[in-house]
PDB file of C-alpha atoms and ligand atoms in Angstrom:
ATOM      1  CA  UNK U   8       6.777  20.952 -22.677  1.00 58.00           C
ATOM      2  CA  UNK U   9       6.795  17.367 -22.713  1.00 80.00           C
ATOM      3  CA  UNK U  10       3.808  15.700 -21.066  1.00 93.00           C
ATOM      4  CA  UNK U  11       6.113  14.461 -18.224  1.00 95.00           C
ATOM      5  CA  UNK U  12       7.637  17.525 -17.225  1.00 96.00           C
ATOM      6  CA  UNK U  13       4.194  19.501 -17.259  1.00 97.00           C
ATOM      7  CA  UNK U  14       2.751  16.442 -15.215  1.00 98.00           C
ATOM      8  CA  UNK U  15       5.885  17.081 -12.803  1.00 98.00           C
ATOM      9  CA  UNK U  16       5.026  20.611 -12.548  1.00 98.00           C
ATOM     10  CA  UNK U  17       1.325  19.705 -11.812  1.00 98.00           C
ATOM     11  CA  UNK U  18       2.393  17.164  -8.957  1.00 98.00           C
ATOM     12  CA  UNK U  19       4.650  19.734  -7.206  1.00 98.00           C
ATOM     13  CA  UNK U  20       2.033  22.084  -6.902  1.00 98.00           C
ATOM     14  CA  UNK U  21      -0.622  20.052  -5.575  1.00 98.00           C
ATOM     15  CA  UNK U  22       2.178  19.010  -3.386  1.00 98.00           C
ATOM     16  CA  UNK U  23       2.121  22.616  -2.135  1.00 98.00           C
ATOM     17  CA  UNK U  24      -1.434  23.257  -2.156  1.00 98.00           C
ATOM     18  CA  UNK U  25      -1.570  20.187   0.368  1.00 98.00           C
ATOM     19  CA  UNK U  26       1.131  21.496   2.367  1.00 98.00           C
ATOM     20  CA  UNK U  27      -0.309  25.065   2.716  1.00 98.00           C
ATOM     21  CA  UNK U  28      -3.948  23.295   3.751  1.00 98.00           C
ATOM     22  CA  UNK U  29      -1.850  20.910   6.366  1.00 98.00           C
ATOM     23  CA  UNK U  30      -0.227  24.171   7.774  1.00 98.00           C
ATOM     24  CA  UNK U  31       3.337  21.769   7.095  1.00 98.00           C
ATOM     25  CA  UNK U  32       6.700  23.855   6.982  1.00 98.00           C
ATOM     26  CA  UNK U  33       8.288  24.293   3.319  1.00 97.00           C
ATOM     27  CA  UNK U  34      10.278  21.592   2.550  1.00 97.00           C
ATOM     28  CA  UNK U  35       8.775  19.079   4.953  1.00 98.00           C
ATOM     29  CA  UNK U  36       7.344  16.621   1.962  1.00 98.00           C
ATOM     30  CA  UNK U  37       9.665  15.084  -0.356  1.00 98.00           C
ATOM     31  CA  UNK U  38       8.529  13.602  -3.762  1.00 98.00           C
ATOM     32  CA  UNK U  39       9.988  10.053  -4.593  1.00 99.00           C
ATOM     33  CA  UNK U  40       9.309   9.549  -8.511  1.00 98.00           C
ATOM     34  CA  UNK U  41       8.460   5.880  -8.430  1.00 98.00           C
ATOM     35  CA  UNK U  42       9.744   4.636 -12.049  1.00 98.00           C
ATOM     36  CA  UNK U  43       8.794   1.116 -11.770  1.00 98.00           C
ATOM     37  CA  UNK U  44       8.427  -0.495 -15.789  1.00 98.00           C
ATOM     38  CA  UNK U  45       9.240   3.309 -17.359  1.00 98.00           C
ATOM     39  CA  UNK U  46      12.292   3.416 -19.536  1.00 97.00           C
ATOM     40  CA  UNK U  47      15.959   5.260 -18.090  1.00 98.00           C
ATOM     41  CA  UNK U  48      15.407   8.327 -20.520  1.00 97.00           C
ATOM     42  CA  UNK U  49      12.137   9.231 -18.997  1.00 97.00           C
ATOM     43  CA  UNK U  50      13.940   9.364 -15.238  1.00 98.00           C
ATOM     44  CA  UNK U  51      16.804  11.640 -17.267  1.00 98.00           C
ATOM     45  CA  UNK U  52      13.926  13.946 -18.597  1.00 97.00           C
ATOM     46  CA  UNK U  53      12.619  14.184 -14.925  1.00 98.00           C
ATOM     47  CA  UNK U  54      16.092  14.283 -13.212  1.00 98.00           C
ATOM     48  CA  UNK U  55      16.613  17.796 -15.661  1.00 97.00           C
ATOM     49  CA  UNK U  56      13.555  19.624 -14.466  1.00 97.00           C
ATOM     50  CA  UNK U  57      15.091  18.857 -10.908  1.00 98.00           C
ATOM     51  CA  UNK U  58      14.052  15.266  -9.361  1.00 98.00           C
ATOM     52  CA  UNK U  59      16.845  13.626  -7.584  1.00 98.00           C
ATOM     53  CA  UNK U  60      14.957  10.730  -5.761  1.00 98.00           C
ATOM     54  CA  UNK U  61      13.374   7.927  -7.604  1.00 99.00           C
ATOM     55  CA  UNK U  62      11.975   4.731  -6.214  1.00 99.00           C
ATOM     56  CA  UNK U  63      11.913   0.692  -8.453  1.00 98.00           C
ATOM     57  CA  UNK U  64      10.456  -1.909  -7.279  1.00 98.00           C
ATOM     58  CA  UNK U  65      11.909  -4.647  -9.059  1.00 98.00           C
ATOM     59  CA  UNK U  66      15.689  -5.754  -8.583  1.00 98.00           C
ATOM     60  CA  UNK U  67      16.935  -6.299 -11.980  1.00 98.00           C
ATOM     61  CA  UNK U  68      14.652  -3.502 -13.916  1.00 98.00           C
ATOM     62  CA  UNK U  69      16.548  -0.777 -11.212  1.00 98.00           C
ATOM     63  CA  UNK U  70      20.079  -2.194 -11.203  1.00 98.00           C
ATOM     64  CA  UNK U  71      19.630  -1.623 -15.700  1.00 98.00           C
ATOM     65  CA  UNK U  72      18.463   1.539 -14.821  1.00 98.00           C
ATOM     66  CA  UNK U  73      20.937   2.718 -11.979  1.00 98.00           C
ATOM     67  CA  UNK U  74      23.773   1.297 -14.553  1.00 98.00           C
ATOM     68  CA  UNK U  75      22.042   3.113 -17.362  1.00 98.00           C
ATOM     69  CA  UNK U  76      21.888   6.594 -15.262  1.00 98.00           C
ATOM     70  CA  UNK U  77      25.362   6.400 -13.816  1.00 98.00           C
ATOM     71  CA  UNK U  78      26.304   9.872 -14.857  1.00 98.00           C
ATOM     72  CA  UNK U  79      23.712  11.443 -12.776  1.00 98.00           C
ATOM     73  CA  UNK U  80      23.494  12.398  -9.131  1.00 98.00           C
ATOM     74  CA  UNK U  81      20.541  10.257  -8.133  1.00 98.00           C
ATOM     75  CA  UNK U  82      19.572   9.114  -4.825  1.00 98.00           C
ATOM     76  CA  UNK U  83      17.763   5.620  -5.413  1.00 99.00           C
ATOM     77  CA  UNK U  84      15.323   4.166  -2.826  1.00 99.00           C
ATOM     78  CA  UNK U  85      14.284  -0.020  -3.166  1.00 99.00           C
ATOM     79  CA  UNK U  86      10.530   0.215  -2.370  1.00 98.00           C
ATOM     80  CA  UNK U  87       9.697  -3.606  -3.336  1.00 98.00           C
ATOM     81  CA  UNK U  88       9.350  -6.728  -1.720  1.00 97.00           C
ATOM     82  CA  UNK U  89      12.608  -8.034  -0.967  1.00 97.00           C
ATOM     83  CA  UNK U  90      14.085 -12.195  -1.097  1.00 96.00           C
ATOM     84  CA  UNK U  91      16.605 -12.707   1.589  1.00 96.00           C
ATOM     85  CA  UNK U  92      18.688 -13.749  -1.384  1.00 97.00           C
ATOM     86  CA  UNK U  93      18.900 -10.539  -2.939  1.00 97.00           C
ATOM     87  CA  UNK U  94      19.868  -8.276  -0.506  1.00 98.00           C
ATOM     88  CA  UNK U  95      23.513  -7.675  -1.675  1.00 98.00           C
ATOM     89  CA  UNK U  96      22.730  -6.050  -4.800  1.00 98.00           C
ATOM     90  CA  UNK U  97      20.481  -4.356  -2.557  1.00 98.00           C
ATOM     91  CA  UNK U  98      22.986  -3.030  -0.296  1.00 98.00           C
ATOM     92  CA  UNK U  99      25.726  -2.672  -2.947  1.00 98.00           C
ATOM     93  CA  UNK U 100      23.380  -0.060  -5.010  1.00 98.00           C
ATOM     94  CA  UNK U 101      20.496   1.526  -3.030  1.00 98.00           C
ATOM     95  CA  UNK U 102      20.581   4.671  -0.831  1.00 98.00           C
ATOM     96  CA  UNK U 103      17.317   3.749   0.861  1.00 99.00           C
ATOM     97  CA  UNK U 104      15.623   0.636   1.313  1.00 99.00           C
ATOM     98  CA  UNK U 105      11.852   1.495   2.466  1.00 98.00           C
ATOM     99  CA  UNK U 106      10.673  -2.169   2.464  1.00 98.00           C
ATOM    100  CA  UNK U 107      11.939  -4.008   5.419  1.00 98.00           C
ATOM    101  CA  UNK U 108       9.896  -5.677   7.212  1.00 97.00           C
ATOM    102  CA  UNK U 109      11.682  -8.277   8.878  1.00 97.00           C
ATOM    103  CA  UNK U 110      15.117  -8.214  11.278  1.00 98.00           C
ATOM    104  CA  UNK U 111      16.469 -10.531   8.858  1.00 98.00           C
ATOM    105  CA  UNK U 112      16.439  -8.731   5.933  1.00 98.00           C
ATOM    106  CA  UNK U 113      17.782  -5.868   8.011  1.00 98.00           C
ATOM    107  CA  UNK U 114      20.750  -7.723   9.023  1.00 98.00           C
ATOM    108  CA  UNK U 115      21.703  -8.705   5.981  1.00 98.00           C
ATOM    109  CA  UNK U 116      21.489  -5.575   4.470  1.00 98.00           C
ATOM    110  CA  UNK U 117      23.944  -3.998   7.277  1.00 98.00           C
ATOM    111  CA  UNK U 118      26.209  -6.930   6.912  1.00 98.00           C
ATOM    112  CA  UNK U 119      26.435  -6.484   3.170  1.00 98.00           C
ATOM    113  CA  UNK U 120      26.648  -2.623   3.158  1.00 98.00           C
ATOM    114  CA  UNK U 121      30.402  -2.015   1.405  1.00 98.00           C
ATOM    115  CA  UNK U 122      32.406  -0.166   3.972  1.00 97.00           C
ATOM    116  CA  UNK U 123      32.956   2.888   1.578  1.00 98.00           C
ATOM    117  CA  UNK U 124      29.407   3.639   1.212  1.00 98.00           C
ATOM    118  CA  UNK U 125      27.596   5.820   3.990  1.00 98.00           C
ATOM    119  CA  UNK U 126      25.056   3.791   5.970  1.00 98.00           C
ATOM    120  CA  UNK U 127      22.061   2.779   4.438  1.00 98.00           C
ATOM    121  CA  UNK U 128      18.458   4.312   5.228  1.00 98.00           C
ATOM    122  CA  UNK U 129      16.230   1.932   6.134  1.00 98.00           C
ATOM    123  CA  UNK U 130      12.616   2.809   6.586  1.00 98.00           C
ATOM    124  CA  UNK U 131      10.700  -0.412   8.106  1.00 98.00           C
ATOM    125  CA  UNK U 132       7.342  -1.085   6.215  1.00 98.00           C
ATOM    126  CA  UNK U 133       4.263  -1.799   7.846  1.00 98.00           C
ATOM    127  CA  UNK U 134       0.929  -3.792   6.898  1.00 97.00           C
ATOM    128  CA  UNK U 135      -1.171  -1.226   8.854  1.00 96.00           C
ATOM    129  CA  UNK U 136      -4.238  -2.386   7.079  1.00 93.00           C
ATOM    130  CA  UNK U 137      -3.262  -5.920   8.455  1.00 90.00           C
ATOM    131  CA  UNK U 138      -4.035  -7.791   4.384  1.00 89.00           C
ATOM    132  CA  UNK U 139      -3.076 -11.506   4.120  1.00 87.00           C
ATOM    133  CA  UNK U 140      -1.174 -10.997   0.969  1.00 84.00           C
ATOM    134  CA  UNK U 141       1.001  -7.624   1.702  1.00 87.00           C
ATOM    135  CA  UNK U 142       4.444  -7.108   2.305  1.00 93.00           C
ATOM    136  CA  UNK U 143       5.139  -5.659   5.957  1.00 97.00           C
ATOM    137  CA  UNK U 144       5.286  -5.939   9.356  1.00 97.00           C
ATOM    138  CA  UNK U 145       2.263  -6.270  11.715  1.00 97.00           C
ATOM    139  CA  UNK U 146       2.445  -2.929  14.009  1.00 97.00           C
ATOM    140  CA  UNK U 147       2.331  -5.407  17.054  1.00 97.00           C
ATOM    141  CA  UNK U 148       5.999  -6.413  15.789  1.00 97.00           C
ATOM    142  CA  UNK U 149       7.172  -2.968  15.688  1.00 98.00           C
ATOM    143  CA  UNK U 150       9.043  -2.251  18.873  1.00 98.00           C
ATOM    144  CA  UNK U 151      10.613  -5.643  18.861  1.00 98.00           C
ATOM    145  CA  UNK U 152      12.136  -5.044  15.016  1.00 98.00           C
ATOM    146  CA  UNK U 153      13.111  -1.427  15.523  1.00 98.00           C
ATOM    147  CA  UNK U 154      15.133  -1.921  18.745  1.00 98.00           C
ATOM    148  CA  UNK U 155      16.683  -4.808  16.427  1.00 98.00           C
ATOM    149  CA  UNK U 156      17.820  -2.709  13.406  1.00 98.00           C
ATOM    150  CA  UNK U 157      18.427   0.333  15.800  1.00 97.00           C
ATOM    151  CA  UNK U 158      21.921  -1.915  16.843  1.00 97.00           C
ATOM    152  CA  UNK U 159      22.893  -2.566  13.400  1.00 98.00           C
ATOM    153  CA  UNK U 160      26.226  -0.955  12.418  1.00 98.00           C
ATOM    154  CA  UNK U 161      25.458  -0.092   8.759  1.00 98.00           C
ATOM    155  CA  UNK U 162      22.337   0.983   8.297  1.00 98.00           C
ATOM    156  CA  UNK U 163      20.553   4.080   9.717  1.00 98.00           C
ATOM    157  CA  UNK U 164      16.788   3.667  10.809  1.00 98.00           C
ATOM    158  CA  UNK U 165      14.823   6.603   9.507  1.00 98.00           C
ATOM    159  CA  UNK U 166      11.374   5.896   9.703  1.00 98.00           C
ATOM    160  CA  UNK U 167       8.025   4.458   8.574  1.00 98.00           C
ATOM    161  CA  UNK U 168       6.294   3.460   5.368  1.00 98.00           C
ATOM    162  CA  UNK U 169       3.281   2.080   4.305  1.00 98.00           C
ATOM    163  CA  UNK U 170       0.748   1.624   1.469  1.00 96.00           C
ATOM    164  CA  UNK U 171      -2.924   0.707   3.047  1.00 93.00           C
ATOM    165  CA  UNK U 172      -5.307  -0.488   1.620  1.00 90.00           C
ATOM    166  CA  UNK U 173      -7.238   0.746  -1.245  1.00 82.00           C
ATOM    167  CA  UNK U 174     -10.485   0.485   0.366  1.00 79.00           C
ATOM    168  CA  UNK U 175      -9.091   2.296   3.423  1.00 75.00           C
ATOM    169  CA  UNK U 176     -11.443   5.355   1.985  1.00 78.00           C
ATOM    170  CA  UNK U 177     -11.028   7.134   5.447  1.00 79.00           C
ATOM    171  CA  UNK U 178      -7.693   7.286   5.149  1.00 86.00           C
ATOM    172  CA  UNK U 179      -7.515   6.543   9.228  1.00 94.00           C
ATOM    173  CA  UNK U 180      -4.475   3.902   8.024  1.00 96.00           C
ATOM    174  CA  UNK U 181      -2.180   7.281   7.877  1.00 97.00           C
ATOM    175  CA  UNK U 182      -3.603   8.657  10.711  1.00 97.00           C
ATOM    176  CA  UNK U 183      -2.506   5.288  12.269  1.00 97.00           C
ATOM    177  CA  UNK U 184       1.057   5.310  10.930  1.00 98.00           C
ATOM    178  CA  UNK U 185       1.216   9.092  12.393  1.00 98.00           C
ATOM    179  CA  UNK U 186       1.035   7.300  15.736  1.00 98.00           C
ATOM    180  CA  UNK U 187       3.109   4.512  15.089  1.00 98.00           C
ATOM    181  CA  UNK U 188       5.965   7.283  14.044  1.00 98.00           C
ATOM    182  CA  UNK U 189       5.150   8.886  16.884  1.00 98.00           C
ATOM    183  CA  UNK U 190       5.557   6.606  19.518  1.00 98.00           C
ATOM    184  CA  UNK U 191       8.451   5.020  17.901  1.00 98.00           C
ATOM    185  CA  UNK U 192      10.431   8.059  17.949  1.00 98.00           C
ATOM    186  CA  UNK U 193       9.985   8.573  21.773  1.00 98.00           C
ATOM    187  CA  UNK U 194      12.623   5.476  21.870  1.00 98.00           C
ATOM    188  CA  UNK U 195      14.481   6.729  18.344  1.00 98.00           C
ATOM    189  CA  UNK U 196      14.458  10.267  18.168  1.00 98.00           C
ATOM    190  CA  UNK U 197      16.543   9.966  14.874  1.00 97.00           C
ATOM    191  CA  UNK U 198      13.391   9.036  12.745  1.00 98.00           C
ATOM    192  CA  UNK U 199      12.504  11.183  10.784  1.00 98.00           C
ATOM    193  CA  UNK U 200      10.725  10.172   7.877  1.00 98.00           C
ATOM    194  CA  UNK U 201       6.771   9.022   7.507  1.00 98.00           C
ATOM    195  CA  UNK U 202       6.585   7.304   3.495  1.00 98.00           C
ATOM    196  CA  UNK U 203       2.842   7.341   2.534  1.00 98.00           C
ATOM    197  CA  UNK U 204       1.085   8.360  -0.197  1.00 97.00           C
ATOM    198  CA  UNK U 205       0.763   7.508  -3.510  1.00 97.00           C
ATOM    199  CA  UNK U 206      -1.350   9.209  -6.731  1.00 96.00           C
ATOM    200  CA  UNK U 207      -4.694   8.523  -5.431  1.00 94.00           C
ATOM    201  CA  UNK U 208      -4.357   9.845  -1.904  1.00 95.00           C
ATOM    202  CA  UNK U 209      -1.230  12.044  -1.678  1.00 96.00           C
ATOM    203  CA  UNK U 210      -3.321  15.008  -0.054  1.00 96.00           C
ATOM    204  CA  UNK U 211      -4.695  12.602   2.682  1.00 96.00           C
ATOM    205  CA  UNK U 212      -1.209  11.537   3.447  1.00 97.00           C
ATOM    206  CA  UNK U 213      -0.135  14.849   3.585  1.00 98.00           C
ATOM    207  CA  UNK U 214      -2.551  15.764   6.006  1.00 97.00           C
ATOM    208  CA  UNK U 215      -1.241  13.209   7.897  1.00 97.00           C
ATOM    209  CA  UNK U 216       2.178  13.735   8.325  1.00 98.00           C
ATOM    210  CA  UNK U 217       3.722  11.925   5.568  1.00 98.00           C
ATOM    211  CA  UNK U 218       7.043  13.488   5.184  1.00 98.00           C
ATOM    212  CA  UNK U 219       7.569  11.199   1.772  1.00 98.00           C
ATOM    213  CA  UNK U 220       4.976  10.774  -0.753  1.00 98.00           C
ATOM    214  CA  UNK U 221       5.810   7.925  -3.438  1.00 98.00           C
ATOM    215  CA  UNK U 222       3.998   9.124  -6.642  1.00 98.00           C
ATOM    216  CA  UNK U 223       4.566   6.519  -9.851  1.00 98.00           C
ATOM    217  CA  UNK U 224       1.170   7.240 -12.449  1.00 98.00           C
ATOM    218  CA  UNK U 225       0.648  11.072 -11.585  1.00 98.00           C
ATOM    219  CA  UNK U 226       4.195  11.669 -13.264  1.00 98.00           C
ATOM    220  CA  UNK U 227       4.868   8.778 -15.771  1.00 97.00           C
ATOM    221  CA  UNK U 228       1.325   8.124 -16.885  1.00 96.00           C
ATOM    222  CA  UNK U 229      -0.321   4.485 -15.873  1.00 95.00           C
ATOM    223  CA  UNK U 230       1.234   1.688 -16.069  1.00 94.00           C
ATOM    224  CA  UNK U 231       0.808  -1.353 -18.842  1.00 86.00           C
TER     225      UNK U 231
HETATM  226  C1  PLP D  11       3.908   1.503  -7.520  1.00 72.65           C
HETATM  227  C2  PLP D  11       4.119   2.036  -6.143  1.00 72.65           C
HETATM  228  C3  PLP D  11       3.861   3.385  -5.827  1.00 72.65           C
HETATM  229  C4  PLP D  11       3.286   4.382  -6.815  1.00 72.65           C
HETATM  230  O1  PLP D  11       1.946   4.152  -7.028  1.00 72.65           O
HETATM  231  P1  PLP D  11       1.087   5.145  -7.984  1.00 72.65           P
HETATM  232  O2  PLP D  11      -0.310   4.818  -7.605  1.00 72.65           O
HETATM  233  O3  PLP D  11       1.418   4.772  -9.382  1.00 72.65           O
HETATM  234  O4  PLP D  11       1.457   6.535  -7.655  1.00 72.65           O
HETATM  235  C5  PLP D  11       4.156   3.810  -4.543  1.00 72.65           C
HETATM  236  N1  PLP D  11       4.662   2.987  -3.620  1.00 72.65           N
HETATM  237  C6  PLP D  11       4.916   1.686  -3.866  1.00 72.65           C
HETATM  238  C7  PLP D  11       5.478   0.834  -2.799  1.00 72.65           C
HETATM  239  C8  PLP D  11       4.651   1.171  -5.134  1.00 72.65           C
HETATM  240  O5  PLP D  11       4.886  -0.128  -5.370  1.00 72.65           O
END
């Protein structure tokens, strides 16, 4: 077996092991490969042992890749930063975009959604560890930017995401996103999805309710 299909088969089943330890329901954590900088034909390997989501970060590396992988069924989620400017590609190609963080981008996104296309999940990203230099919306914006993108037409609000900091080595950011979810669905009980989680703390997240974990080096290898 190649080393990323037995490194797919190890992240599933500590996928499991965390679900049985959170007492979660099967099938309540999804695994988004995050392929940012690896080449289309590792994504194909992966895609035949039985991953449909993957995540890019970057806007030109994922519409190659999307182009390259046109033959296959795959469900592709935009999980970077995002320039106002680029949000058509955006919304012309992506299934899921889990990195707004402003109503802007939002409305762009809805108002440049192709009418033949189903509406596209949005998951709002928030800076829960409150850094100067990350991506995401304060939580004290929340409310005001989800009852904002809750009108638009064509996109569908699903939920939450968040990377905290790496220093955050009590984990309480996810415990804080649980309650952000939380409280947010009171007012929009079609969210569904908590997107935390990533190679070095996918248990922790687990624990906490993420319902998405976002795994990049524990299937592709690091990064150069
Ligand atoms: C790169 C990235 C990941 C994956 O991180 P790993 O530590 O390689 O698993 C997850 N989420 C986002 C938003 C990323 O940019």
């Amino acid at each position: 077996m190649t080393d990323i299909l037995s490194r797919y088969q190890t992240v599933s089943q500590a996928i499991e092991r965390a679900r049985l330890n959170a007492n979660r329901r099967p099938g309540s954590i999804d695994l988004l490969a995050v392929s940012k900088t690896k080449p289309a034909e590792q994504l194909r390997s992966l895609y035949s042992a039985g991953q449909r989501d993957f995540g890019e970060n970057y806007l030109q590396e994922a519409l190659d890749k999307i182009e390259q992988l046109a033959d296959l069924d795959i469900c592709w989620h935009f999980i970077g930063p995002i320039q106002s400017n680029k949000t058509r590609p955006i919304a012309e190609h992506f299934h899921w975009v889990q990195s707004v963080d402003r109503v802007k981008i939002a409305q762009r996104l809805s108002g440049q959604r192709p009418s033949h296309l189903p509406p596209l999940n949005i998951c709002i990203q928030v800076n829960i560890s409150q850094e100067a230099s990350k991506s995401g919306c304060l939580p004290s914006e929340l409310p005001n930017i989800l009852q904002q993108c809750a009108e638009l037409p064509n996109i569908r609000l699903r939920g939450l995401m968040a990377i905290p900091k790496q220093s955050d080595t009590d984990h309480s950011a996810f415990a804080d996103m649980r309650a952000l979810l939380t409280q947010a669905q009171q007012n929009y009980p079609n969210m569904d999805t908590l997107s935390m989680g990533m190679s070095n703390d996918m248990d922790h997240a687990i624990a906490q309710g993420a319902t998405m974990i976002r795994i990049g080096t524990a299937l592709f290898g690091a990064r150069n």
